[in-house]
Short mmCIF file of C-alpha atoms and ligand atoms in Angstrom, two decimals:
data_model
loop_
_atom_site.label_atom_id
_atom_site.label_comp_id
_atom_site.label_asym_id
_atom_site.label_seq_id
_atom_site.Cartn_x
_atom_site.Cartn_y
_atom_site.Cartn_z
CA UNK P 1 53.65 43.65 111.13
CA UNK P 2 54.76 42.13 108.17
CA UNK P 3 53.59 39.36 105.83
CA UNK P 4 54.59 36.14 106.58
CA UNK P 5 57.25 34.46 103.75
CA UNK P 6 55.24 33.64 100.23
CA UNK P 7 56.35 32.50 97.02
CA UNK P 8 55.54 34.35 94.15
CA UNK P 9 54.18 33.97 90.08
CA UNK P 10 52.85 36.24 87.13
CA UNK P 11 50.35 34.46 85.05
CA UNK P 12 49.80 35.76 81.37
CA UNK P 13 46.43 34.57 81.44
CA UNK P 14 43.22 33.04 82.73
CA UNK P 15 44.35 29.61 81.72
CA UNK P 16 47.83 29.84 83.37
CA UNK P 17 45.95 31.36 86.58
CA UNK P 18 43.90 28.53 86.85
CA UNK P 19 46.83 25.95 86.44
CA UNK P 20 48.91 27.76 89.06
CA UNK P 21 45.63 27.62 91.13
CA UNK P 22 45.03 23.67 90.69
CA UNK P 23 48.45 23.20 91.37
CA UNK P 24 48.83 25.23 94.73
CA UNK P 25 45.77 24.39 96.00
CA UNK P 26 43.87 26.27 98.72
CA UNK P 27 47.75 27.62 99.46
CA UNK P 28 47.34 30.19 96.55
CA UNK P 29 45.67 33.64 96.11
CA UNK P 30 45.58 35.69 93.49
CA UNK P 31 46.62 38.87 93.52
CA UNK P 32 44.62 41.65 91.66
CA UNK P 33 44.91 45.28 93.15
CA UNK P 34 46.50 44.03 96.60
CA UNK P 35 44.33 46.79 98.20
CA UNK P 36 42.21 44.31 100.40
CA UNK P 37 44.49 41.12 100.82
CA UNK P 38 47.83 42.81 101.28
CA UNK P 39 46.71 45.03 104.14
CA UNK P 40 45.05 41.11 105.37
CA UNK P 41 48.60 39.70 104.88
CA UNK P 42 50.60 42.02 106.79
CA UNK P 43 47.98 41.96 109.77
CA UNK P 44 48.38 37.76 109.05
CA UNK P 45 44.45 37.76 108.55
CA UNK P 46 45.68 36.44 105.40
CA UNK P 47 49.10 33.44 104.78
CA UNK P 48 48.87 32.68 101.08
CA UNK P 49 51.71 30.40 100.81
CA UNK P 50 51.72 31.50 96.66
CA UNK P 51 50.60 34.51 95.31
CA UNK P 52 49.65 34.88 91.87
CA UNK P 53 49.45 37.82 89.68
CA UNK P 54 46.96 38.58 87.93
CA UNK P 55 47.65 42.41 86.97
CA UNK P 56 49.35 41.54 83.62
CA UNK P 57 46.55 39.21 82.37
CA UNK P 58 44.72 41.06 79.57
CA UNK P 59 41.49 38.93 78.86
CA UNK P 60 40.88 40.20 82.37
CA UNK P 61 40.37 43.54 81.31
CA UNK P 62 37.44 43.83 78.56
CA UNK P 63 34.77 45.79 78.81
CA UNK P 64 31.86 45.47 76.19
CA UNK P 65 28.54 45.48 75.79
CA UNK P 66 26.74 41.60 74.53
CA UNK P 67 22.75 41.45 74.39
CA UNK P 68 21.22 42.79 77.33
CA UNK P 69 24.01 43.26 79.99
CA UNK P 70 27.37 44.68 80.06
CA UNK P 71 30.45 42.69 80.62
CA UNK P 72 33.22 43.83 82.98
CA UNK P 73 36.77 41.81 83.65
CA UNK P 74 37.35 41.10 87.20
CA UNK P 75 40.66 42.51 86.41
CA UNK P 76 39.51 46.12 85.46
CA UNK P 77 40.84 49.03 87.58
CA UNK P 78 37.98 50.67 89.41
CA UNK P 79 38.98 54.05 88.41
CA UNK P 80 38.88 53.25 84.98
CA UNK P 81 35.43 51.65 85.23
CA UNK P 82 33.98 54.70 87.07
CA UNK P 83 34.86 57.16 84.27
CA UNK P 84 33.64 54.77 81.36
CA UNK P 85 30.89 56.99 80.20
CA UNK P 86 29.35 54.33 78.03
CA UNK P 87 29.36 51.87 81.02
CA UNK P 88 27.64 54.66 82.94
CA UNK P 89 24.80 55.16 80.38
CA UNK P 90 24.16 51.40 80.26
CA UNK P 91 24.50 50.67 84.28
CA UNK P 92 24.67 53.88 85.89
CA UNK P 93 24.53 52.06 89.42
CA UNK P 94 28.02 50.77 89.25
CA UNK P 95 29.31 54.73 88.58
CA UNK P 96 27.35 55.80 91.16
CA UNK P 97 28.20 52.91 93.70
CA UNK P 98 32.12 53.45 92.83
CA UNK P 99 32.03 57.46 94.16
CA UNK P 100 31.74 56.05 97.58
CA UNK P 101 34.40 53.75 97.46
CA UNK P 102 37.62 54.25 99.22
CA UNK P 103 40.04 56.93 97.10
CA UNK P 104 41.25 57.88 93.70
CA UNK P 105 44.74 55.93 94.95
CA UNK P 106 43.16 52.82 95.86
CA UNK P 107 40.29 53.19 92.81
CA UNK P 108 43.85 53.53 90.90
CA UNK P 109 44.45 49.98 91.96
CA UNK P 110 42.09 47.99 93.37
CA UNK P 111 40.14 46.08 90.66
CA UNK P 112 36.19 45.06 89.78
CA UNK P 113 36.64 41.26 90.50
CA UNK P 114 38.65 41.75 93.89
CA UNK P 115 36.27 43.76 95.31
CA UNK P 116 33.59 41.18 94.77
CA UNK P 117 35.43 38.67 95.64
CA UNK P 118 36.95 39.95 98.49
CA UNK P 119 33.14 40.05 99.72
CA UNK P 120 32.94 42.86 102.81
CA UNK P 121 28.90 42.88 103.59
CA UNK P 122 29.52 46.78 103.65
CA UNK P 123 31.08 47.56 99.69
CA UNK P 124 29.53 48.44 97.06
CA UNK P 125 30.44 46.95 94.19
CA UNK P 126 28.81 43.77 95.72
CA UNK P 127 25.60 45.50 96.76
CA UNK P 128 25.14 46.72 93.44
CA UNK P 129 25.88 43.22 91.72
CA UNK P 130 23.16 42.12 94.28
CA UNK P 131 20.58 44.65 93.80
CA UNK P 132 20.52 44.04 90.00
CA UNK P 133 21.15 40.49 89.92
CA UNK P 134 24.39 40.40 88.14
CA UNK P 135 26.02 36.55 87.57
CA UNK P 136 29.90 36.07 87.63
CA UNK P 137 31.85 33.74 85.64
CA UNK P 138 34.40 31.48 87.07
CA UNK P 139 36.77 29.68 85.40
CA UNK P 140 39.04 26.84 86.19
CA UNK P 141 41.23 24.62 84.61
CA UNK P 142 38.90 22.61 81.42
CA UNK P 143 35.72 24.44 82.87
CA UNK P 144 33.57 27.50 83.44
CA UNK P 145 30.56 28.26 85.09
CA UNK P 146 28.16 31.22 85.67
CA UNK P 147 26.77 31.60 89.38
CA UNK P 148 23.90 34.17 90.06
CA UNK P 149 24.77 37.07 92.49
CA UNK P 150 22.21 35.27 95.20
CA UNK P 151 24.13 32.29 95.22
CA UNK P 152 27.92 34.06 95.10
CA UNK P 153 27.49 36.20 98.52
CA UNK P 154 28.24 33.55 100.78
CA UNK P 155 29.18 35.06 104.28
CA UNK P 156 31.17 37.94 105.00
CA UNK P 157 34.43 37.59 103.17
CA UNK P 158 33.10 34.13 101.63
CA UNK P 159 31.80 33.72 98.23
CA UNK P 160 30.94 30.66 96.01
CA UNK P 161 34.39 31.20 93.87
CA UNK P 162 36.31 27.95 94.83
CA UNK P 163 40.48 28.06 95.61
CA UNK P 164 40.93 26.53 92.12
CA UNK P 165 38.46 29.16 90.22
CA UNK P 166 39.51 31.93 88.89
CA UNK P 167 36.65 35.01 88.47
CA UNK P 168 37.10 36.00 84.87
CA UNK P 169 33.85 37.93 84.12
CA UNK P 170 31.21 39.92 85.45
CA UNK P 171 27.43 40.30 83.65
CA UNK P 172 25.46 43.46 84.81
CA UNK P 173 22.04 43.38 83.43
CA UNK P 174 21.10 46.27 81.31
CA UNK P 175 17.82 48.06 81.96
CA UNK P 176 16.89 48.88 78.50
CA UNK P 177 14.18 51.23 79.08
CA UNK P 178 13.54 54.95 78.18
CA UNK P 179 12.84 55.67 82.09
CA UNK P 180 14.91 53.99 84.18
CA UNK P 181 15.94 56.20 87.26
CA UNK P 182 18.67 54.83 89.76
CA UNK P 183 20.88 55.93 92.98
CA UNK P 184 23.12 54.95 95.54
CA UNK P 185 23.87 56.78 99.29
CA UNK P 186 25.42 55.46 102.68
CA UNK P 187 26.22 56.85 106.00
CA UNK P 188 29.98 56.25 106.69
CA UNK P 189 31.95 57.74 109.09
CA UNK P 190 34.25 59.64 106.50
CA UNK P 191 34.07 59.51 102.87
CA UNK P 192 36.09 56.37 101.62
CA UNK P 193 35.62 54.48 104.48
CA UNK P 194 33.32 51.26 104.51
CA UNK P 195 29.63 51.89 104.92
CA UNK P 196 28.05 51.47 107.95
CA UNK P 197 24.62 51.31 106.07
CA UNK P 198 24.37 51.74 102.06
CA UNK P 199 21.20 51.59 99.99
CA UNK P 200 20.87 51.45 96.00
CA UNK P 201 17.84 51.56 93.73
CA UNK P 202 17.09 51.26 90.14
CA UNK P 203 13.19 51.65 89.23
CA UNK P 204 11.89 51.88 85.68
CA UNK P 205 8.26 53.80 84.93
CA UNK P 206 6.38 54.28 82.42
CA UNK P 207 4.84 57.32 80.23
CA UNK P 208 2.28 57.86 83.10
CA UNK P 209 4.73 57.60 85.90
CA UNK P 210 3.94 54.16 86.78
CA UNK P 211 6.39 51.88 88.18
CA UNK P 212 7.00 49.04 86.18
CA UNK P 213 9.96 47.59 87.57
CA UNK P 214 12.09 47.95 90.72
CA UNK P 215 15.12 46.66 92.54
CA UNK P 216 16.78 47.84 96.49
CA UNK P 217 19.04 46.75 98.01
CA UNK P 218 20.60 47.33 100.93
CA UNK P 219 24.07 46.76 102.62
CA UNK P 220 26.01 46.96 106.13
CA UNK P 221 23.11 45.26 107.90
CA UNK P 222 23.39 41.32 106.84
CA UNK P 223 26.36 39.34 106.78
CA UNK P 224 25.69 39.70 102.57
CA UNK P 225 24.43 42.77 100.46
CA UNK P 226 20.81 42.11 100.62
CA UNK P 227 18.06 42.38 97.93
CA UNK P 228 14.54 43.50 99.23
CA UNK P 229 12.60 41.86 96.58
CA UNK P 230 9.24 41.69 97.84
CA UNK P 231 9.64 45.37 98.79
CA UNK P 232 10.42 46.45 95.47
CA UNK P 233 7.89 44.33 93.61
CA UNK P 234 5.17 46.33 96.23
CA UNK P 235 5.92 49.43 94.34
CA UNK P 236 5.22 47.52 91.04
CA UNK P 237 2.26 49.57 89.31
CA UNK P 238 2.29 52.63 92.16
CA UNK P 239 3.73 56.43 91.12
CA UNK P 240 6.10 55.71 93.82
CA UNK P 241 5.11 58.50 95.87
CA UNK P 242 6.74 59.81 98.57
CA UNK P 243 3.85 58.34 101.14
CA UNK P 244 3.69 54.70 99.17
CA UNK P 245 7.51 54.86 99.33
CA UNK P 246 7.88 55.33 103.31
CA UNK P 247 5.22 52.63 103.84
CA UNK P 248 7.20 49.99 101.42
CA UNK P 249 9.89 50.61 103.39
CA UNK P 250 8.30 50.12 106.83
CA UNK P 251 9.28 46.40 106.79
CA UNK P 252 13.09 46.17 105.53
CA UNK P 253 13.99 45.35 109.03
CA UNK P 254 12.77 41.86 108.40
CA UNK P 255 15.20 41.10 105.42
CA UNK P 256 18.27 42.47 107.68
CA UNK P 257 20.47 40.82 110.43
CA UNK P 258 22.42 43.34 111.46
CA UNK P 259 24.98 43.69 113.92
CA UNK P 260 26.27 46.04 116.88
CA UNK P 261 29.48 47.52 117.15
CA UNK P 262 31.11 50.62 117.87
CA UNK P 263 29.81 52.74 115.01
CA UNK P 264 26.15 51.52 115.71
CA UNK P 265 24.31 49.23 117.39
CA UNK P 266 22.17 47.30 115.22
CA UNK P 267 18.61 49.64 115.75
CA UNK P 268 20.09 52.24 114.66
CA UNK P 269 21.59 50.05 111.73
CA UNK P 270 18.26 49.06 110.78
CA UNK P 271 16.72 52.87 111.15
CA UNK P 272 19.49 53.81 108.77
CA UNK P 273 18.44 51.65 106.34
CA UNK P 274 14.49 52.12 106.23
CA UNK P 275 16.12 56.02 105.95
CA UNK P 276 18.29 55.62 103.08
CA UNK P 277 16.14 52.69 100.95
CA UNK P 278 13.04 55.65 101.28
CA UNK P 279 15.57 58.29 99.87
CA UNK P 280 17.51 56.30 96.82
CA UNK P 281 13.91 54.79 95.95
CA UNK P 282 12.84 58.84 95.89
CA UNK P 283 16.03 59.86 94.15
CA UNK P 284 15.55 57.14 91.31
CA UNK P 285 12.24 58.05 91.00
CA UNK P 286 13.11 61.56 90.20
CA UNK P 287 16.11 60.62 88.22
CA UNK P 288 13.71 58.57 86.17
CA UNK P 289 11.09 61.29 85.79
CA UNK P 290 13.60 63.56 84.82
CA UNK P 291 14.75 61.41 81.73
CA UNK P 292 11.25 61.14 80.77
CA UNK P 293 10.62 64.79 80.92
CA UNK P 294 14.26 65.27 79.03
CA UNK P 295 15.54 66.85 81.68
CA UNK P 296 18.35 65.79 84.66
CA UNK P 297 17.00 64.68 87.65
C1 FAD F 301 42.07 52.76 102.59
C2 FAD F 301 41.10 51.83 101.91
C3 FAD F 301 39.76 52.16 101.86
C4 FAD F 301 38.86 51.30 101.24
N1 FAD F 301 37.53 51.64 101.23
C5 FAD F 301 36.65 50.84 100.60
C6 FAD F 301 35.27 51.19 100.53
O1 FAD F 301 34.81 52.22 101.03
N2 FAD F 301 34.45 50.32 99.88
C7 FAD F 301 34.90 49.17 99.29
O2 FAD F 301 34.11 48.43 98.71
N3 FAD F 301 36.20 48.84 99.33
C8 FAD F 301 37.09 49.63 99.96
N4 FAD F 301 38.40 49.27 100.00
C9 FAD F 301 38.81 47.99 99.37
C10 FAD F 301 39.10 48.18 97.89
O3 FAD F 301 37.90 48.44 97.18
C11 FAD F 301 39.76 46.94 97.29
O4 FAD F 301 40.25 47.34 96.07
C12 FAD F 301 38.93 45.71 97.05
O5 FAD F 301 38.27 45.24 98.18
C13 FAD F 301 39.80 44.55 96.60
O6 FAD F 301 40.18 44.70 95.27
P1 FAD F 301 41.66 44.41 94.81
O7 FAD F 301 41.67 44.40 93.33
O8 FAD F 301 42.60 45.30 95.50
O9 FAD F 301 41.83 42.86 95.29
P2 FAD F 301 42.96 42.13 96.13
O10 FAD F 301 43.18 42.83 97.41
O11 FAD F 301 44.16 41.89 95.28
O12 FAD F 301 42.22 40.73 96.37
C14 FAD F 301 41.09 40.64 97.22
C15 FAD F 301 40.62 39.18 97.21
O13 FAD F 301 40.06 38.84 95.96
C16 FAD F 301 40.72 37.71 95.39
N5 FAD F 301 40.73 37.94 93.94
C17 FAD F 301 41.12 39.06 93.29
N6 FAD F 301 40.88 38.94 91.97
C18 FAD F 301 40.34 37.71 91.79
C19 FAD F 301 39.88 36.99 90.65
N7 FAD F 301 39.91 37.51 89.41
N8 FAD F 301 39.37 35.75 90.84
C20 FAD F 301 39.31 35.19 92.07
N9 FAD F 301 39.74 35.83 93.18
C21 FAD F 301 40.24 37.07 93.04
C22 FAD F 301 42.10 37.72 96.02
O14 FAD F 301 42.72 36.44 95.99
C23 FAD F 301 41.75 38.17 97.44
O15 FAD F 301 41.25 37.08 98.18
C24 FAD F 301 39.32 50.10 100.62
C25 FAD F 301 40.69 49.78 100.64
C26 FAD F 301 41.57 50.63 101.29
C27 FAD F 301 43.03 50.25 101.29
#
């Protein structure tokens, strides 16, 4: 199929975005990467009576470092966030939650800020702005405001970014810490395609091994990317061994809602992810360990 009849507009920037957004209405979309809504538009998920460019705007594109997070535009290229070593060093999660999405030719594309936006319970980018608590700045025409990742994952496909706001910024907190350990894994049916269950860590410990901070989350099995806070808070002050690890876990079935469908039902869903929140809490673990010992985990 093809997508129904739109009109189309370039902005130059945020400002002009956000006055093509007002004026339009809930009739508008922007377009960042295409790599989600254009696929939606020629199934007609999608009938944006105006599109609106974003590609060419280049406030959209910063990446920098201020205080104690790291700023990414929603209009960065995944591909070039994934191989920005310094970005890697500072939030290694979002490197490590990037390898499982899609392909180098849609990476090539598809941008930060639509994949958040965009929403699917199953990507990664938003279970890793969940896990670590990452806020989003959304702009509109006079006015800004910062919204916490808890609030911002709605529904599925639904976040808090209204049809006149325009996503300019992303803050990732920085875990400044000498042993801070982190991972992501997922079962999918191939590599590139949407997880059925995915699972990210970060921990921090400290000279003795001790954990002194910890965040999971978990994604596929909620209608939003999920943060098991209490669970990671019960590792607070334990070596995070392998036994205190598997018994944390024992409970994440309670934070989930998943659903059934033909890749899983939702038992298995929920088995997947007491599996995989046990290994990346492991993994980080070492990862941190490693650092502390000077050595790669
Ligand atoms: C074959 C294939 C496999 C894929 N596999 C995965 C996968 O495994 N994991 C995964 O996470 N994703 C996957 N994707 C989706 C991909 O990551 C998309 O790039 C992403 O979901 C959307 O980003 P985009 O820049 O292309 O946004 P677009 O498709 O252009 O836009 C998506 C939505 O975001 C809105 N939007 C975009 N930018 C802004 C902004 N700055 N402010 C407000 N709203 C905005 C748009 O209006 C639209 O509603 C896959 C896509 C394909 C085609």
């Amino acid at each position: 199929m093809k997508a129904a009849i739109f009109e189309y507009a370039r902005a130059d920037s945020i400002a002009q975005a956000c006055s093509l957004l007002a004026e339009h209405g809930a009739d508008a979309k922007l377009l960042a990467g295409g790599q989600s809504l254009v696929p939606m538009m020629a199934m007609r998920l999608a009938r944006p009576a105006w599109l609106i460019n974003v590609n060419e705007i280049a406030e959209l594109k910063s990446s920098r470092r201020d205080g104690a997070a790291w700023v990414t535009g929603a209009g960065l290229r995944q591909v070039d966030v994934e191989r920005d070593g310094e970005l890697a060093r500072a939030v290694p999660l979002i490197r490590q939650g990037l390898y499982w999405v899609g392909h180098v030719q849609t990476k090539n594309r598809g941008t930060v800020g639509g994949s958040l936006v965009h929403a699917d319970p199953s990507a990664e980018l938003p279970l890793v702005a969940q896990a670590l608590g990452a806020s989003f700045v959304l702009r509109r025409n006079g006015g800004e405001r910062t919204v916490a990742a808890a609030d911002f994952f709605q529904a599925p496909m639904m976040t808090a970014t209204e049809p006149d706001e325009c996503l300019a910024e992303v803050r990732w907190p920085v875990w400044q810490g000498e042993r801070v350990g982190s991972a992501f894994d997922e079962l999918s049916i191939r590599h590139g395609d949407y997880a059925i269950v995915a699972a990210c860590a970060q921990v921090e410990v400290d000279s003795a091994g001790r954990c002194v901070r910890a965040v999971l989350g978990i994604g596929g099995a909620a209608s939003v990317p999920v943060s098991a806070e209490a669970i990671a808070r019960s590792l607070h002050g334990t070596q995070l061994d392998d036994t205190t690890v598997e018994a944390a876990v024992e409970s994440i079935g309670q934070y989930l809602e998943p659903g059934s469908d033909v890749h899983a039902t939702a038992e298995y869903r929920v088995h997947l992810a007491r599996v995989l929140a046990a290994r990346v809490l492991r993994q980080a673990r070492d990862h941190a360990a490693g650092k502390a010992r000077g050595t790669r985990a």
